[in-house]
Short mmCIF file of C-alpha atoms and ligand atoms in Angstrom, two decimals:
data_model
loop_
_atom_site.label_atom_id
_atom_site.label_comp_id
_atom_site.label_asym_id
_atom_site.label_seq_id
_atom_site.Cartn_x
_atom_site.Cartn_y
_atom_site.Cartn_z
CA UNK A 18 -38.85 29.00 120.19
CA UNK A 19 -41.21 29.29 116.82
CA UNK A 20 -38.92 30.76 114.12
CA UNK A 21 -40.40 33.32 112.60
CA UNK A 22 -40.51 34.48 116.52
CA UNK A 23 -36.91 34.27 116.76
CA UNK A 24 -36.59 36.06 113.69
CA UNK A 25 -38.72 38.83 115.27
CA UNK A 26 -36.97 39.09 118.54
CA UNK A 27 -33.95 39.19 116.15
CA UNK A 28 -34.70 42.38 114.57
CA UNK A 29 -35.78 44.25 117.33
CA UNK A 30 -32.33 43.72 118.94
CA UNK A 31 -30.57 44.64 115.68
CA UNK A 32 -32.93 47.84 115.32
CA UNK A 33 -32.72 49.01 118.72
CA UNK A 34 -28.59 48.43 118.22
CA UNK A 35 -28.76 50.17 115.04
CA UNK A 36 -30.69 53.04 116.12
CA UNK A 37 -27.97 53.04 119.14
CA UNK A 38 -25.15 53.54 116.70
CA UNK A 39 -26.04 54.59 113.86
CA UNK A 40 -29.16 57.00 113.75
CA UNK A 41 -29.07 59.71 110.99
CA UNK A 42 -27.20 58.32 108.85
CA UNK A 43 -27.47 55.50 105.93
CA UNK A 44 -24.15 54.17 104.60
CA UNK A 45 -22.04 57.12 106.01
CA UNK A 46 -21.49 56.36 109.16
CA UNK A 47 -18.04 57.71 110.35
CA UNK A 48 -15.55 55.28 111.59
CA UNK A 49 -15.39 55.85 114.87
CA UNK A 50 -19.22 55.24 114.98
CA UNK A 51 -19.54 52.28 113.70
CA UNK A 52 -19.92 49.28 115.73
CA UNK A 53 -21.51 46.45 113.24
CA UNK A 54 -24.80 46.72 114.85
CA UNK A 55 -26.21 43.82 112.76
CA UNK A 56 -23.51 41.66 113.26
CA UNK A 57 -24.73 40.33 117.02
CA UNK A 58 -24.49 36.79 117.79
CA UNK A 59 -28.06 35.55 117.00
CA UNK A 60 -27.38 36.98 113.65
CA UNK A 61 -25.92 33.41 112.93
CA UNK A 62 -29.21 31.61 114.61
CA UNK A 63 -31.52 32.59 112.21
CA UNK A 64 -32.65 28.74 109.97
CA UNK A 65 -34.66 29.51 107.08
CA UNK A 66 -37.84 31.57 109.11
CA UNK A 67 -39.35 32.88 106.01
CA UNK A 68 -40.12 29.31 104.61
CA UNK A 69 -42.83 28.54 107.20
CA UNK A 70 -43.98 31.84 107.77
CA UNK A 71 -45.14 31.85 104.38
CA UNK A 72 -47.59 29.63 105.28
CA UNK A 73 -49.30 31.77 107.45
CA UNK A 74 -52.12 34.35 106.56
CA UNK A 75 -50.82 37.07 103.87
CA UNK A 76 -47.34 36.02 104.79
CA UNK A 77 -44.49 38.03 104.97
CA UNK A 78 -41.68 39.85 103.03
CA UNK A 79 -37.93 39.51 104.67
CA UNK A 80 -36.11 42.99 104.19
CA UNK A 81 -32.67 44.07 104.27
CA UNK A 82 -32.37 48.05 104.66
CA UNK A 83 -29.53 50.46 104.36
CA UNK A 84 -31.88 53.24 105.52
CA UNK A 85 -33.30 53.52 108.94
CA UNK A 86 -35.89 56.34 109.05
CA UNK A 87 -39.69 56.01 111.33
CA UNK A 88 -41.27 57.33 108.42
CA UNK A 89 -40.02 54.01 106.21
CA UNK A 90 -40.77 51.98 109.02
CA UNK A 91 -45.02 53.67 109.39
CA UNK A 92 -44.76 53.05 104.99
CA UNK A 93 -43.90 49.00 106.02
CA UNK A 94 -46.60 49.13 108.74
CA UNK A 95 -49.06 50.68 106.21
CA UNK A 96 -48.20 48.04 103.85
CA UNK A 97 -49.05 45.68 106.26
CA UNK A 98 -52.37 46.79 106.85
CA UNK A 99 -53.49 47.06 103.12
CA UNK A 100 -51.88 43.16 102.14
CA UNK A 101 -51.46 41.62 105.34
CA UNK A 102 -48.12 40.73 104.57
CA UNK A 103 -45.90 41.32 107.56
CA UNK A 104 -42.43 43.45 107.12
CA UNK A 105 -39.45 41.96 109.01
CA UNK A 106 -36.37 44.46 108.88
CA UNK A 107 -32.87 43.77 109.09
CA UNK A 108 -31.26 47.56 109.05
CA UNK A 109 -27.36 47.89 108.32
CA UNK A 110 -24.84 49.53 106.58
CA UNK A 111 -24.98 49.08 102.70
CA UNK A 112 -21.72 47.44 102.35
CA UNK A 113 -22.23 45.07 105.66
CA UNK A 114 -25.19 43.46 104.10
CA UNK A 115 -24.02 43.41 100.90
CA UNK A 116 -21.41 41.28 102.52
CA UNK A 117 -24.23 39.79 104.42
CA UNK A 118 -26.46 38.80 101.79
CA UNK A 119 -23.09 37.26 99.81
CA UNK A 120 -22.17 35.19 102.52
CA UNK A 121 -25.58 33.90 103.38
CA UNK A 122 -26.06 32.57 99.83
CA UNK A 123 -28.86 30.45 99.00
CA UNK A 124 -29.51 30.40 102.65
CA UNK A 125 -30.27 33.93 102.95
CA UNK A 126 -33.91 34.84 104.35
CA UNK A 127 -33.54 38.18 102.66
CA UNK A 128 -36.52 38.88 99.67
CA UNK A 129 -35.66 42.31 99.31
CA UNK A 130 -32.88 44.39 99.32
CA UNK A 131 -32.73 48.58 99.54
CA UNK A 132 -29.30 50.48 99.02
CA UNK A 133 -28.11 53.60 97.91
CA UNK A 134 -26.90 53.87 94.76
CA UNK A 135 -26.87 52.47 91.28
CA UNK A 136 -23.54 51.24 91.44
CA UNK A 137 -24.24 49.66 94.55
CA UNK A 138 -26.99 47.31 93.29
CA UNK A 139 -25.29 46.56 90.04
CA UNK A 140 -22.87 44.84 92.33
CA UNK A 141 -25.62 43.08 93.60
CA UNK A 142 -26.60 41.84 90.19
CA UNK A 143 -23.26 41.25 89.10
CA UNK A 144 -22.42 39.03 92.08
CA UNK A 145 -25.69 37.32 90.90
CA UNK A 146 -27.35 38.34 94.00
CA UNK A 147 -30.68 39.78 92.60
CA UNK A 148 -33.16 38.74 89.97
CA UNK A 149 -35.74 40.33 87.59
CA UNK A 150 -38.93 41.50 87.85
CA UNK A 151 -40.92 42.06 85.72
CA UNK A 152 -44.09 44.09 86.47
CA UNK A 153 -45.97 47.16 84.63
CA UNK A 154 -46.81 48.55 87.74
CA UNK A 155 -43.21 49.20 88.43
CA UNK A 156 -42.54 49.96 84.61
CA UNK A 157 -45.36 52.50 84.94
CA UNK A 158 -44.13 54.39 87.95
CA UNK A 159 -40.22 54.33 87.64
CA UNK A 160 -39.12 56.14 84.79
CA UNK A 161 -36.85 53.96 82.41
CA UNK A 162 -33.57 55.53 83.36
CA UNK A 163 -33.67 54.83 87.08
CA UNK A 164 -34.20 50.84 86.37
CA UNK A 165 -32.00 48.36 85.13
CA UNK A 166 -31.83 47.12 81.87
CA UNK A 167 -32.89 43.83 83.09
CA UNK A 168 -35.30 44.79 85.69
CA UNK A 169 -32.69 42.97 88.33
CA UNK A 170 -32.93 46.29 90.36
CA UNK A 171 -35.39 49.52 90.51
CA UNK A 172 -34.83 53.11 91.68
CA UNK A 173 -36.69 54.42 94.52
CA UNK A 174 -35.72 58.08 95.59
CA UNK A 175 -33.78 60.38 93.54
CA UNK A 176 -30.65 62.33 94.70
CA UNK A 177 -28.21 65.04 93.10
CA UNK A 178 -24.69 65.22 93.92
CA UNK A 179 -24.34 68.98 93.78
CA UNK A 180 -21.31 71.98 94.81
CA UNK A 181 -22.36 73.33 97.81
CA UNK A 182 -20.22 76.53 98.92
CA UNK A 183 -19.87 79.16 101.99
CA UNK A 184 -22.55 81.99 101.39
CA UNK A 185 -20.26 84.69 102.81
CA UNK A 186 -17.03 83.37 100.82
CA UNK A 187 -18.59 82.18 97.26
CA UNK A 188 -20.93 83.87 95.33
CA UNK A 189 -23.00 81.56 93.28
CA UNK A 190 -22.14 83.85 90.42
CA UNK A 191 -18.93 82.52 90.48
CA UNK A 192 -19.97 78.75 89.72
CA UNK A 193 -21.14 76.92 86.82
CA UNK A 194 -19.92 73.29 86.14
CA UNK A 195 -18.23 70.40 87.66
CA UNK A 196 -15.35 70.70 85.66
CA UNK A 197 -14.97 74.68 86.57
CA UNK A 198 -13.77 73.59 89.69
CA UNK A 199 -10.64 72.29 87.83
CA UNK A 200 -9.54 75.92 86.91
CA UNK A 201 -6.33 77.78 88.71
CA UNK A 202 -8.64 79.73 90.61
CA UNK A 203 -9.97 77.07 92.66
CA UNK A 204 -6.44 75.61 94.27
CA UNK A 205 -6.69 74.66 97.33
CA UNK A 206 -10.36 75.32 97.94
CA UNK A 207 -12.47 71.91 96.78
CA UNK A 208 -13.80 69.98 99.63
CA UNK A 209 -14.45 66.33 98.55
CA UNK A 210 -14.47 62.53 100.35
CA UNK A 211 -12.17 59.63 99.19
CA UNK A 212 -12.60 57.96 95.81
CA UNK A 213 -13.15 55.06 97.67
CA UNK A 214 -16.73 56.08 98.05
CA UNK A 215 -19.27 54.94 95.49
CA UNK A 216 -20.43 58.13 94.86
CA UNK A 217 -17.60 59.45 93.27
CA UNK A 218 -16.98 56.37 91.51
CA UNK A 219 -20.54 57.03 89.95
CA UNK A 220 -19.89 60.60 89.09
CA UNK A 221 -16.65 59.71 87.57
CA UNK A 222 -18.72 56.67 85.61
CA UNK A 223 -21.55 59.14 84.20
CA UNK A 224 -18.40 61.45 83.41
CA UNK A 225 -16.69 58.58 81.30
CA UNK A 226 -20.46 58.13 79.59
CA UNK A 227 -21.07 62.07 78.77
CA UNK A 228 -17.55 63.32 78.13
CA UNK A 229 -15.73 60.42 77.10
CA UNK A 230 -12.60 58.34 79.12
CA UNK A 231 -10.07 61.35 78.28
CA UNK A 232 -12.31 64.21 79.48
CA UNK A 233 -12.90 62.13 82.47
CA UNK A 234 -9.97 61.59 83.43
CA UNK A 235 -8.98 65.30 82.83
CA UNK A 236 -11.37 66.03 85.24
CA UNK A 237 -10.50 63.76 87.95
CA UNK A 238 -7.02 64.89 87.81
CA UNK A 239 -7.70 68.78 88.20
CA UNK A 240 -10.02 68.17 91.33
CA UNK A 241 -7.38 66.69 92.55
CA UNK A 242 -4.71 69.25 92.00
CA UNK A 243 -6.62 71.56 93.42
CA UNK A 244 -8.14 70.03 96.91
CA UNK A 245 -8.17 71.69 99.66
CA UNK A 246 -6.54 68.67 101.79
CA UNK A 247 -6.49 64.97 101.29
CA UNK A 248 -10.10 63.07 100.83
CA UNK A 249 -11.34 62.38 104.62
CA UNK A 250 -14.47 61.70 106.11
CA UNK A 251 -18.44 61.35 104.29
CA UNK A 252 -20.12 64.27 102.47
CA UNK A 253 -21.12 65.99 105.40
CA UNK A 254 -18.18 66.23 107.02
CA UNK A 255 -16.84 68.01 103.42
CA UNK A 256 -20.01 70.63 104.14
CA UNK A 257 -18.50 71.17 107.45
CA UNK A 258 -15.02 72.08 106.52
CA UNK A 259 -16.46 74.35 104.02
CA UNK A 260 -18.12 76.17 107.00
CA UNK A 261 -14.71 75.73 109.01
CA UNK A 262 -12.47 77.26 106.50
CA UNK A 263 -10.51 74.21 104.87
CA UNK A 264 -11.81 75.42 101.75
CA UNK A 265 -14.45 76.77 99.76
CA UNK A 266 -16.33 74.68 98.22
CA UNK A 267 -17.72 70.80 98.30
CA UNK A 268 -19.26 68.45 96.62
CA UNK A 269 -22.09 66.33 98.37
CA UNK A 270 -25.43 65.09 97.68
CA UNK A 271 -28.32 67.29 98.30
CA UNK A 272 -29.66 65.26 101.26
CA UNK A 273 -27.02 65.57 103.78
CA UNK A 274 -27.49 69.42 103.51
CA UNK A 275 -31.49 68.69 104.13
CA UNK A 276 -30.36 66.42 107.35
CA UNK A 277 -28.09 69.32 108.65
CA UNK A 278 -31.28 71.84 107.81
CA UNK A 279 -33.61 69.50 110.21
CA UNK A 280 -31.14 68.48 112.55
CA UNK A 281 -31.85 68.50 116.50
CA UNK A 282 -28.45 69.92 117.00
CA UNK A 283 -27.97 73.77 116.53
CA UNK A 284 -24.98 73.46 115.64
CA UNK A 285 -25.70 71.54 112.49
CA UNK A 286 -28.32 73.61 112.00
CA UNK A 287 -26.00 76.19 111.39
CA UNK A 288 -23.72 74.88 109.06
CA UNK A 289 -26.60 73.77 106.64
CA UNK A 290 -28.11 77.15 107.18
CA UNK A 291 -24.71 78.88 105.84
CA UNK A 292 -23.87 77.18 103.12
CA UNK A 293 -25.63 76.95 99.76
CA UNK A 294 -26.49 74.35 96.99
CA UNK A 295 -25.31 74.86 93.65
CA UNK A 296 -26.97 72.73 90.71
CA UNK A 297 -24.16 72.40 87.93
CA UNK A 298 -23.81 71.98 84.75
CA UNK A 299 -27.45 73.77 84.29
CA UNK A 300 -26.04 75.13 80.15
CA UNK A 301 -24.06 72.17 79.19
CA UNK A 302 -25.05 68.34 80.04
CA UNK A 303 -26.94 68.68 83.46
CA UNK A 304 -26.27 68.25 87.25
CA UNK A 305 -25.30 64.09 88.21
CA UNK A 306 -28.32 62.00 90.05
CA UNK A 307 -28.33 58.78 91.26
CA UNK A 308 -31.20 56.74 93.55
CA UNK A 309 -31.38 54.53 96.66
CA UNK A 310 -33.32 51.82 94.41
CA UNK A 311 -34.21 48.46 95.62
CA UNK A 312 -33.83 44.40 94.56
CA UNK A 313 -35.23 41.12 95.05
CA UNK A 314 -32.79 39.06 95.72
CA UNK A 315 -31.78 36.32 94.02
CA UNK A 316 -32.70 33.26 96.61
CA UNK A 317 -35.87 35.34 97.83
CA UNK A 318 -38.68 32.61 99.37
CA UNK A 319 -41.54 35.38 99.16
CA UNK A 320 -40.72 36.72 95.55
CA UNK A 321 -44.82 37.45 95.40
CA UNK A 322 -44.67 39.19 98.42
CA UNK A 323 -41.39 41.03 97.42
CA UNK A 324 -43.03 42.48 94.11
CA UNK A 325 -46.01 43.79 95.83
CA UNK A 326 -44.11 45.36 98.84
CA UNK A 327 -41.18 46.94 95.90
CA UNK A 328 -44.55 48.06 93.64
CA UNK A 329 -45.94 49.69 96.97
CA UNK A 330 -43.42 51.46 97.51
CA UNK A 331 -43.62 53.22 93.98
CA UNK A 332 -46.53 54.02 94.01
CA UNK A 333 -48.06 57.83 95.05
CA UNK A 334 -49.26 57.24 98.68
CA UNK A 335 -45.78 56.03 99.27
CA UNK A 336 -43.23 57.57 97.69
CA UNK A 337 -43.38 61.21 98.86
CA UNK A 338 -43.49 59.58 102.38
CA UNK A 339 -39.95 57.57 101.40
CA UNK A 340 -38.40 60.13 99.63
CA UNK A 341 -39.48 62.59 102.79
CA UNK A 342 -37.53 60.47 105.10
CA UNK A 343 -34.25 61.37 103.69
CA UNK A 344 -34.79 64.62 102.16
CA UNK A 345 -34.63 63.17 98.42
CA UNK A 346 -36.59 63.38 95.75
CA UNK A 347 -39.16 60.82 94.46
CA UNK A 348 -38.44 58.92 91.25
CA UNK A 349 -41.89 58.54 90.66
CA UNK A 350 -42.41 61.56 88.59
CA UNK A 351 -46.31 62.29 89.55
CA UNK A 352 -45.29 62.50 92.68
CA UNK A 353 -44.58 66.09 94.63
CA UNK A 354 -41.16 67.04 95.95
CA UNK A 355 -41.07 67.88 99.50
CA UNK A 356 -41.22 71.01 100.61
CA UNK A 357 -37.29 71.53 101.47
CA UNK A 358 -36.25 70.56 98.23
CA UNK A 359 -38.44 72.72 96.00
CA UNK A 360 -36.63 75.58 97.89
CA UNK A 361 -33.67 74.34 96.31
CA UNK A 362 -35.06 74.96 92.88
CA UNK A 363 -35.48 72.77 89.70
CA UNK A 364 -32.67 71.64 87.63
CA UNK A 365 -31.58 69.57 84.80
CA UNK A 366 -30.13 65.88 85.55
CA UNK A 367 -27.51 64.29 83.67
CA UNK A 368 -29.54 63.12 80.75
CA UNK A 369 -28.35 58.81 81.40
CA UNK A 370 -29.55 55.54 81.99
CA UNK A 371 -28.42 54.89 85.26
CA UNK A 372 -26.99 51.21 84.20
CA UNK A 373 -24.20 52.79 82.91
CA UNK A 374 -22.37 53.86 86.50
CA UNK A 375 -22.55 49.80 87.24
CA UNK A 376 -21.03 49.43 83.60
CA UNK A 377 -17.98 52.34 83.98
CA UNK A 378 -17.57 51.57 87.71
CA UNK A 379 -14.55 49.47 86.94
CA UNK A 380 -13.07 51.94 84.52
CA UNK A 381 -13.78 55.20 87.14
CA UNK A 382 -11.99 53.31 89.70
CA UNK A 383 -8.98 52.83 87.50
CA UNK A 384 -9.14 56.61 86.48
CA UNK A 385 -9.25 57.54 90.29
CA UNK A 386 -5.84 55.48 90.42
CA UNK A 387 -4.35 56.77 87.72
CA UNK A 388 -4.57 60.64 88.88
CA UNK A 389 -3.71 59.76 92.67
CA UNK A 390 -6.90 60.28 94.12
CA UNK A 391 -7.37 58.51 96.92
FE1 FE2 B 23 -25.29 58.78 101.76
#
């Protein structure tokens, strides 16, 4: 069978697996859902495609996705039609791929790589797994903060990790900044996953950047003491105990509340519909953000072909539609926030480059240890 055929066939099998599993959610799947999707047998079959294909007429770019969304999938078709270059997509979980694109090495048919979070793809650089572009398209539509300092990686949509809280039981007027929720009067009543997550490592990181190591630590320590049970389960499932009763309040990022808003399932419906989104630290040093940004990695074949597919997908006509797909918010800054979102209101971010969660990652993860979160 022609290769780049195989590789095709490939991918439908490891979408129509992933969208099996998987659907509705990027790297958050809950344990008892996941089932590897990408991991099937012809996983291991695949010899170098995307050296031939490139051979053939505008060619093709070789994607590795954490996300999974039909609007994403109509952006790739539409960048098709205006290069020519065809889009093959592997979809997985972040950290699968990750593993993925490691093992495959120089090997790897992967050109481009999208995951969520800036500590996520400074792992990816500092495994040596990416390399740097440079191009003033993408230097012109992704504002200096959300790139890296060596162009290895670029941010694509923009999310804030916010307190959300049960209308009838919290009124916002009783909420102002992260470190608020450290206070007596919160025992028992903070909702929040495992510091295993990278999240809350990145969180933690900006912490260490604006407040210092001390502060930081400080911090971790009082969410801790005053939990409302021991870390369990992704950010929604945090939202959902708030509407359950286990406590009060929770900290998530903003678009698992906009999945529960648009969910097929009343139920979920529901508990998006009664809880509400608190931006903090709006009068001191602004609410955290981080991105699902994107790389080419480091053994790319199609690194032309990478470049203009990562610059398409900063640019206007596309990045409402990607940023849409998850409920997010678009880094590039001309470009309108969906509908949902400007409901939420406008706040102040963390004022950081985001480089610096890949730099303190190490140190937040040491802090977590220290103050027995787990
Ligand atoms: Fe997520």
């Amino acid at each position: 069978m022609n290769k780049a055929l195989k590789f095709l066939l490939f991918s439908m099998l490891a979408l129509a697996v992933v969208l099996m599993t998987a659907c509705g959610s990027d790297e958050e799947t809950p344990p008892a859902e996941q089932e590897e999707p990408q991991e099937t047998p012809a996983a291991e079959d695949t010899e170098e495609p995307a050296e031939e294909a490139t051979e053939e007429a505008g060619g093709v770019v070789n994607l590795y996705t954490s996300r999974h969304y039909d609007t994403d999938r109509e952006l790739y078709e539409l960048f098709t039609e205006q290069t020519g270059i065809e889009v093959n997509v592997i979809e997985g979980k972040g950290d699968e791929l990750m593993e993925r694109l490691d093992r495959e090495g120089a090997a790897t048919e992967a050109d481009v790589f999208i995951t969520a979070d800036a500590g996520n793809l400074a792992r990816l650089k500092e495994k040596e797994l990416t390399q740097a572009v440079n191009s003033d398209v993408l230097a012109a539509n992704i504002p200096d903060k959300f790139r890296d300092d060596d162009n290895e990686w670029f941010g694509l949509t923009k999310r804030a990790r916010v307190i959300v809280y049960d209308k009838d039981r919290v009124d916002p007027s009783e909420l102002s900044t992260y470190e608020a929720l450290t206070e007596a009067e919160w025992e028992g009543r903070v909702l929040i996953r495992s510091s295993e997550n990278i999240y809350n490592q990145s969180i933690l990181a900006s912490f260490i950047e604006l407040n210092g190591e001390e502060a930081a630590k400080e911090w971790a320590a009082g969410i801790v003491k005053n939990m409302a049970r021991e870390p369990q389960g992704g950010d929604t499932d945090q939202v959902i105990a708030v509407v359950a009763g286990e406590g009060d309040v929770a900290i998530s990022n903003t678009y698992y509340i906009g999945r529960l808003l648009n969910s097929e399932d009343p139920e979920e419906v529901k508990v998006g519909e009664q809880v509400g989104i608190f931006f903090p630290n709006q009068d001191t040093n602004g609410t955290h953000v981080n991105i699902s940004g994107v790389t080419v990695t480091k053994h790319a074949k199609n690194v032309e072909n990478a470049i203009k597919f990562i610059e398409f997908l900063s640019s206007e006509e596309a990045q409402f539609v990607f940023a849409d797909g998850n409920n997010e918010y678009p880094v590039n800054p001309e470009v309108e926030v969906p509908e949902l979102l400007q409901s939420w209101g406008e706040f102040k971010e963390q004022d950081i480059d985001l480089t610096i969660l890949g730099d303190n990652n190490a140190r937040a993860i040491q802090l977590f240890n220290e103050v027995g979160w787990k």
